[in-house]
Amino acid sequence: MALDSIDKEILRILQRDGRLSNRDLAAAVGLSAAPCLRRVQRLEEQGYISGYAALVDRDLVGRGLTVFVTVRLAQHTKHAIERFEAEVGKDPAVLECHWTAGETDYLLKVAVADLPGLDRFLLDRMTRIPGVATLQSGIAIRTVKHTTAVPVD
Amino acid sequence: MALDSIDKEILRILQRDGRLSNRDLAAAVGLSAAPCLRRVQRLEEQGYISGYAALVDRDLVGRGLTVFVTVRLAQHTKHAIERFEAEVGKDPAVLECHWTAGETDYLLKVAVADLPGLDRFLLDRMTRIPGVATLQSGIAIRTVKHTTAVPVD
DNA sequence: TCTGAAATTAATACCGC
DNA sequence: GCGGTATTAATTTCAGA
C-alpha cells in the first residue's frame, strides 16, 4: 500500500515526462525493466496515477486567456447547486471548479480566447444558469508558473 | 501551420489519454500509423503539444488540500517582483502562480496536506519572502471539476 | 522481488501511390 | 499528403535466483 522511495521517484519522473519509455524510466530509478513496469502498473491500479495527458499550448490553440471567475449563488438549495455543477461540468472552457470556503461559493478556472470570449462565456453561459447571483473575474495578465506536478515526498 | 480537423482530434484524444499508442490513435482518427505519427511529431515540434504528464492523485500522495492564495506586494519594484516570482517558482507546493488584474497582485494555487500544512506554507514560506504585504487563502472544500484538457476547436 | 532472456507488440523509416 | 511493408525498438511475460 505505502510507497517506497523508488515508487516516489517514479511518480516524480512520470509527472515530468509521462511518455518516458519504461526502459528509460527503469534506468533512471536503477531497476531493470520488468520490476519497473510492475511498479508503474501497481501505481496505476491503485490510483496513484489517475491518468496520462498531453499538455497542450493554450496560446497556440486559441485559448490563451486564463480567467479565475468567482461565483456566488442566490440560494444554496440542493437543486441550485446540482444545476450549477452540472452546467459547469459540461462546459469545456471551465478547466477547474472548486467549492470554496469564504465569501464566494465557487472558484472557476476558465480558458477563453480573449476578452470578447470572456464576455461570451459570462453572458451566454454563466448568467444563464439559474441561481447564479454574482460573478467576479480575475484575469491572469501573466502566468508566472504552471505545473501539473504535485510534490511527492 | 494551421490545424485541420484531424490534428484537432489528435489533440483532443491525447489530452484525454497521453499514453495512447500511435496505432490506436491512428485508428481513432481514421488514419494509418505512419501519417498519424507524422502529425503527432509535427504537433510536438511546433509546440502544440508542450509535453506529456502522468496525473497523480493528490489525496493519495498526501497533498489533498488545494488552496488559492492571493498575494499583495508592498511595493511593485522590479526587485520585489523578481524575488517573489523566483521564490514561488522553486516552491513545489505552488502549482500555479498568476499575475492578475484587479485588487491583488498574484493568485497562487497551492497543494498542501492539510490545514497545518497550509499554516506552514504561509508562515514559513510566504511571509518570509521580502515584499509580501498581505495574504488571503481560499480553501477548496470540494473540487467539482478538474481537467487539464483545453478545448480545441 | 529482482534479473535476464524470450515472445509479443509497437514505433518508425522507406518507398510507391 | 496517405498507405503498406520492413526494420528497429519497446513492452510484457516468464523462468530462475
mmCIF file of C-alpha atoms in Angstrom, chain A residues 1 10 15 19 23 27-28 30 37 44-46 50-51 69 71 76 80 93 130 140 144 146 148:
data_model
loop_
_atom_site.group_PDB
_atom_site.id
_atom_site.type_symbol
_atom_site.label_atom_id
_atom_site.label_comp_id
_atom_site.label_asym_id
_atom_site.label_seq_id
_atom_site.Cartn_x
_atom_site.Cartn_y
_atom_site.Cartn_z
ATOM 1 C CA MET A 1 0.000 0.000 0.000
ATOM 2 C CA ILE A 10 8.745 7.034 -10.473
ATOM 3 C CA GLN A 15 4.852 13.719 -13.799
ATOM 4 C CA ARG A 19 5.726 9.311 -22.098
ATOM 5 C CA ARG A 23 13.237 1.149 -20.217
ATOM 6 C CA ALA A 27 17.343 3.052 -15.880
ATOM 7 C CA ALA A 28 16.563 6.351 -14.186
ATOM 8 C CA GLY A 30 18.053 1.935 -11.051
ATOM 9 C CA LEU A 37 6.822 -1.937 -15.174
ATOM 10 C CA GLU A 44 -1.937 2.930 -11.970
ATOM 11 C CA GLU A 45 -4.141 0.217 -10.483
ATOM 12 C CA GLN A 46 -4.085 1.686 -7.008
ATOM 13 C CA SER A 50 -5.003 8.602 -12.331
ATOM 14 C CA GLY A 51 -4.128 9.028 -15.983
ATOM 15 C CA VAL A 69 -14.181 33.515 -12.015
ATOM 16 C CA VAL A 71 -19.416 32.716 -8.450
ATOM 17 C CA HIS A 76 -27.924 27.153 -1.583
ATOM 18 C CA ALA A 80 -29.415 25.111 -7.495
ATOM 19 C CA ALA A 93 -13.969 26.272 -21.165
ATOM 20 C CA PRO A 130 -30.460 29.660 -12.850
ATOM 21 C CA ALA A 140 -4.418 36.394 -15.491
ATOM 22 C CA VAL A 144 4.392 33.050 -13.709
ATOM 23 C CA HIS A 146 2.141 26.482 -14.238
ATOM 24 C CA THR A 148 0.701 19.699 -13.122
#
